[in-house]
């Protein structure tokens, strides 16, 4: 499962990231490098700022200090065109799928195409793109269903299809398996893996789930107290004798 | 796609219904507010509107007849009120109908009350102005009085002139005989006096009509009938009447005298010895003397009365208690 | 949201801060409403939701209000010998005050809470974030369309509900007073003037704006997870209702000054 990571281009680079919510210092000098085609898993307890970090990456959250560079662009001084470009190149799979309740699956998938047309030019017929995206998550038949009518796992898949429809180079997964039963979780994990291979994407995956991490991680970062506490492959960390690291893997 | 089209269709129906209803309401209100041709506009002029507002009701003999559509200040003492009157009712409003602003008992709103006129007058037409009871009407009366008073003053001046001419050394007869020019002038003056006297008489009869109207209970001007001012007014008018009667008498006598003189002159020319006739007729001489005295007295009287009249008029103008007027008016309408 | 734990002073401070925040929110609406692109399809969808879908509720309520109001006031009016005044009195009351205010209050309950809950749950489940990532300005897509739709649809609802209320009132008069349709509405339109209709119609646009604004504000800034959605919906209704009365008062004041009647 573990691939030796060959030194490649850095696509995301975070340096000394600080973020405070009120009096609560969530991130304190966090560093990260994501290489091309790499699958990076970040583990940490709840409320340690993992999601916040992801949102900072995509410009949904402001950070207090530090620097973030995504695909060579500095997130601090970003024109709206650049932000739009980054958002079309960096997909984001939200924690609870975040499908639009009031829209059908088709409309959900069409939604990113409405404004990110730059990437595809002006396309009249979105159906082939939608079909293709749905096929890659195995849900072609759900086109006209409402999100309500889908199970949790299906929602996750549709959400992934919605992310994929823009053909991003990087996908950020915010706890892709939370709230799912173990079997569905496993399905999603394998789906992520297949997507990574099929679309040649780099990924940052946030998770609590050791199993998911084992399957997905080329490299791992343990986030404790707002810093990267430990970094390494899954095996390296799994065999660590640091009690704080062991606490993650022996649960 | 189909679903959203039907939604849009329904939305369209919904919005259009709403707008249509609003338009209908606007038009209906517009119609009732006199854009529709079911009513005609007549006017009334008031000096004081007592808080009347546009939109207040117009009543004719207690019936709702229309609305006040416009209140316009023409000058400081003249306010023109446009009344939109229902056409069914318009025909019953005669040209001598009178409008008054009264309060609408229950709510305290002001309304315009039109009182029926007499059948001998025709119906009002759109654009007519009907008479009104308010300070303007009393003012008009006062103006008439003023005019009469001025005429009387003028009269006295003329009388004085004649009296002076007559009594100045030469004596009337001498003058008459010796200078036909003076005869002419006297004649002209006498003619003027006669005219003035007639005018005065006319004014007095007008005034009398007005005074009489004080005593009619259904007449709103009856409000002033019991006041001291009204009595004063009556006195003044009486004075004027008497004066003018006297003036008339004097004028008649003078006319007679002048005729006599004329005759005398003619006789003299005919060589019948007029001078002798004149000097030998002590009757005529005493008569003329008497007339002279009379004229003097009359002139004095007229002067006095005209002064008095002036004073009274001023008093009337300044102290006319409008509130009292309306209170009385209300009482009158209640006692009906 | 634990008001009991706060002192009065900090409560007042929070209130003022929120008023300012809401004013900023309204300002943002006015800035963004004129910016292209305009989300026309979503706007129409919201018009349909707010207008057509509320019509039944608002219409029935209006009808019943007209009916009951007439039924209640009729005996006293007859006793006073003022039964001829019933149509004009009811018409004025409905068009000037009762129609707009009741419709707006019911809409606040239905539309304000729906918007608050919808946007609140979208916020909590990160749908708003997802929208932003998808390159769509969620403020334009969600807030602008809803506030605009509410501003434009509430007046239409009020007009329809006014007419239904008058119709309800007419039915009572028809059954009890044997008054014809023609006569009743003649009386109604005789009594109502432009100075009644115009201010109360303008007022309804403000009502609609307030309903949309407060609903969107509370939903858009919803916090505290799923429980926050309920709070957002609830506060939206409470604050909108309060705001409606304030607007009503201010409009009445201005109308009084402008049309000194």
mmCIF file with all atom_site columns, N, CA and C in Angstrom, chain C residues 97 101-102 104-105 203 207 210 237-252:
data_model
loop_
_atom_site.group_PDB
_atom_site.id
_atom_site.type_symbol
_atom_site.label_atom_id
_atom_site.label_alt_id
_atom_site.label_comp_id
_atom_site.label_asym_id
_atom_site.label_entity_id
_atom_site.label_seq_id
_atom_site.pdbx_PDB_ins_code
_atom_site.Cartn_x
_atom_site.Cartn_y
_atom_site.Cartn_z
_atom_site.occupancy
_atom_site.B_iso_or_equiv
_atom_site.pdbx_formal_charge
_atom_site.auth_seq_id
_atom_site.auth_comp_id
_atom_site.auth_asym_id
_atom_site.auth_atom_id
_atom_site.pdbx_PDB_model_num
ATOM 1  N N  . UNK C 1 97  ? -54.573 49.354 7.500  1.00 0.00 ? 97  UNK C N  1
ATOM 2  C CA . UNK C 1 97  ? -53.817 48.772 8.597  1.00 0.00 ? 97  UNK C CA 1
ATOM 3  C C  . UNK C 1 97  ? -53.884 47.244 8.671  1.00 0.00 ? 97  UNK C C  1
ATOM 4  N N  . UNK C 1 101 ? -50.718 44.645 7.743  1.00 0.00 ? 101 UNK C N  1
ATOM 5  C CA . UNK C 1 101 ? -50.024 44.169 8.939  1.00 0.00 ? 101 UNK C CA 1
ATOM 6  C C  . UNK C 1 101 ? -50.246 42.669 9.173  1.00 0.00 ? 101 UNK C C  1
ATOM 7  N N  . UNK C 1 102 ? -51.494 42.232 9.026  1.00 0.00 ? 102 UNK C N  1
ATOM 8  C CA . UNK C 1 102 ? -51.759 40.804 9.248  1.00 0.00 ? 102 UNK C CA 1
ATOM 9  C C  . UNK C 1 102 ? -51.066 39.945 8.203  1.00 0.00 ? 102 UNK C C  1
ATOM 10 N N  . UNK C 1 104 ? -48.444 40.657 6.547  1.00 0.00 ? 104 UNK C N  1
ATOM 11 C CA . UNK C 1 104 ? -47.006 40.681 6.790  1.00 0.00 ? 104 UNK C CA 1
ATOM 12 C C  . UNK C 1 104 ? -46.642 39.810 7.986  1.00 0.00 ? 104 UNK C C  1
ATOM 13 N N  . UNK C 1 105 ? -47.470 39.847 9.022  1.00 0.00 ? 105 UNK C N  1
ATOM 14 C CA . UNK C 1 105 ? -47.161 39.038 10.205 1.00 0.00 ? 105 UNK C CA 1
ATOM 15 C C  . UNK C 1 105 ? -47.248 37.546 9.887  1.00 0.00 ? 105 UNK C C  1
ATOM 16 N N  . UNK C 1 203 ? -45.986 50.883 2.070  1.00 0.00 ? 203 UNK C N  1
ATOM 17 C CA . UNK C 1 203 ? -45.622 50.229 3.333  1.00 0.00 ? 203 UNK C CA 1
ATOM 18 C C  . UNK C 1 203 ? -45.350 48.748 3.138  1.00 0.00 ? 203 UNK C C  1
ATOM 19 N N  . UNK C 1 207 ? -42.432 46.122 4.358  1.00 0.00 ? 207 UNK C N  1
ATOM 20 C CA . UNK C 1 207 ? -42.718 44.894 5.104  1.00 0.00 ? 207 UNK C CA 1
ATOM 21 C C  . UNK C 1 207 ? -42.006 43.715 4.453  1.00 0.00 ? 207 UNK C C  1
ATOM 22 N N  . UNK C 1 210 ? -38.328 43.815 4.990  1.00 0.00 ? 210 UNK C N  1
ATOM 23 C CA . UNK C 1 210 ? -37.959 43.452 6.364  1.00 0.00 ? 210 UNK C CA 1
ATOM 24 C C  . UNK C 1 210 ? -38.033 41.945 6.566  1.00 0.00 ? 210 UNK C C  1
ATOM 25 N N  . UNK C 1 237 ? -38.541 35.094 12.989 1.00 0.00 ? 237 UNK C N  1
ATOM 26 C CA . UNK C 1 237 ? -39.959 35.433 13.136 1.00 0.00 ? 237 UNK C CA 1
ATOM 27 C C  . UNK C 1 237 ? -40.152 36.524 14.186 1.00 0.00 ? 237 UNK C C  1
ATOM 28 N N  . UNK C 1 238 ? -39.515 36.343 15.323 1.00 0.00 ? 238 UNK C N  1
ATOM 29 C CA . UNK C 1 238 ? -39.703 37.296 16.419 1.00 0.00 ? 238 UNK C CA 1
ATOM 30 C C  . UNK C 1 238 ? -39.219 38.684 16.012 1.00 0.00 ? 238 UNK C C  1
ATOM 31 N N  . UNK C 1 239 ? -38.009 38.720 15.451 1.00 0.00 ? 239 UNK C N  1
ATOM 32 C CA . UNK C 1 239 ? -37.442 40.028 15.105 1.00 0.00 ? 239 UNK C CA 1
ATOM 33 C C  . UNK C 1 239 ? -38.184 40.671 13.944 1.00 0.00 ? 239 UNK C C  1
ATOM 34 N N  . UNK C 1 240 ? -38.599 39.847 12.996 1.00 0.00 ? 240 UNK C N  1
ATOM 35 C CA . UNK C 1 240 ? -39.353 40.411 11.879 1.00 0.00 ? 240 UNK C CA 1
ATOM 36 C C  . UNK C 1 240 ? -40.648 41.026 12.380 1.00 0.00 ? 240 UNK C C  1
ATOM 37 N N  . UNK C 1 241 ? -41.346 40.309 13.253 1.00 0.00 ? 241 UNK C N  1
ATOM 38 C CA . UNK C 1 241 ? -42.620 40.830 13.758 1.00 0.00 ? 241 UNK C CA 1
ATOM 39 C C  . UNK C 1 241 ? -42.407 42.175 14.438 1.00 0.00 ? 241 UNK C C  1
ATOM 40 N N  . UNK C 1 242 ? -41.388 42.241 15.264 1.00 0.00 ? 242 UNK C N  1
ATOM 41 C CA . UNK C 1 242 ? -41.079 43.486 15.958 1.00 0.00 ? 242 UNK C CA 1
ATOM 42 C C  . UNK C 1 242 ? -40.801 44.593 14.938 1.00 0.00 ? 242 UNK C C  1
ATOM 43 N N  . UNK C 1 243 ? -40.003 44.228 13.952 1.00 0.00 ? 243 UNK C N  1
ATOM 44 C CA . UNK C 1 243 ? -39.611 45.207 12.945 1.00 0.00 ? 243 UNK C CA 1
ATOM 45 C C  . UNK C 1 243 ? -40.828 45.677 12.152 1.00 0.00 ? 243 UNK C C  1
ATOM 46 N N  . UNK C 1 244 ? -41.772 44.762 11.887 1.00 0.00 ? 244 UNK C N  1
ATOM 47 C CA . UNK C 1 244 ? -42.971 45.125 11.136 1.00 0.00 ? 244 UNK C CA 1
ATOM 48 C C  . UNK C 1 244 ? -43.751 46.202 11.879 1.00 0.00 ? 244 UNK C C  1
ATOM 49 N N  . UNK C 1 245 ? -43.869 46.028 13.191 1.00 0.00 ? 245 UNK C N  1
ATOM 50 C CA . UNK C 1 245 ? -44.612 47.026 13.971 1.00 0.00 ? 245 UNK C CA 1
ATOM 51 C C  . UNK C 1 245 ? -43.894 48.364 13.958 1.00 0.00 ? 245 UNK C C  1
ATOM 52 N N  . UNK C 1 246 ? -42.569 48.303 14.017 1.00 0.00 ? 246 UNK C N  1
ATOM 53 C CA . UNK C 1 246 ? -41.814 49.555 13.997 1.00 0.00 ? 246 UNK C CA 1
ATOM 54 C C  . UNK C 1 246 ? -42.002 50.258 12.657 1.00 0.00 ? 246 UNK C C  1
ATOM 55 N N  . UNK C 1 247 ? -41.899 49.496 11.577 1.00 0.00 ? 247 UNK C N  1
ATOM 56 C CA . UNK C 1 247 ? -42.100 50.083 10.243 1.00 0.00 ? 247 UNK C CA 1
ATOM 57 C C  . UNK C 1 247 ? -43.507 50.667 10.144 1.00 0.00 ? 247 UNK C C  1
ATOM 58 N N  . UNK C 1 248 ? -44.477 49.894 10.621 1.00 0.00 ? 248 UNK C N  1
ATOM 59 C CA . UNK C 1 248 ? -45.864 50.336 10.579 1.00 0.00 ? 248 UNK C CA 1
ATOM 60 C C  . UNK C 1 248 ? -46.027 51.675 11.284 1.00 0.00 ? 248 UNK C C  1
ATOM 61 N N  . UNK C 1 249 ? -45.402 51.770 12.444 1.00 0.00 ? 249 UNK C N  1
ATOM 62 C CA . UNK C 1 249 ? -45.479 52.992 13.236 1.00 0.00 ? 249 UNK C CA 1
ATOM 63 C C  . UNK C 1 249 ? -44.843 54.157 12.492 1.00 0.00 ? 249 UNK C C  1
ATOM 64 N N  . UNK C 1 250 ? -43.647 53.915 11.962 1.00 0.00 ? 250 UNK C N  1
ATOM 65 C CA . UNK C 1 250 ? -42.935 54.992 11.269 1.00 0.00 ? 250 UNK C CA 1
ATOM 66 C C  . UNK C 1 250 ? -43.716 55.451 10.041 1.00 0.00 ? 250 UNK C C  1
ATOM 67 N N  . UNK C 1 251 ? -44.252 54.493 9.297  1.00 0.00 ? 251 UNK C N  1
ATOM 68 C CA . UNK C 1 251 ? -45.012 54.857 8.098  1.00 0.00 ? 251 UNK C CA 1
ATOM 69 C C  . UNK C 1 251 ? -46.264 55.655 8.482  1.00 0.00 ? 251 UNK C C  1
ATOM 70 N N  . UNK C 1 252 ? -46.921 55.226 9.554  1.00 0.00 ? 252 UNK C N  1
ATOM 71 C CA . UNK C 1 252 ? -48.117 55.948 10.010 1.00 0.00 ? 252 UNK C CA 1
ATOM 72 C C  . UNK C 1 252 ? -47.755 57.384 10.363 1.00 0.00 ? 252 UNK C C  1
#
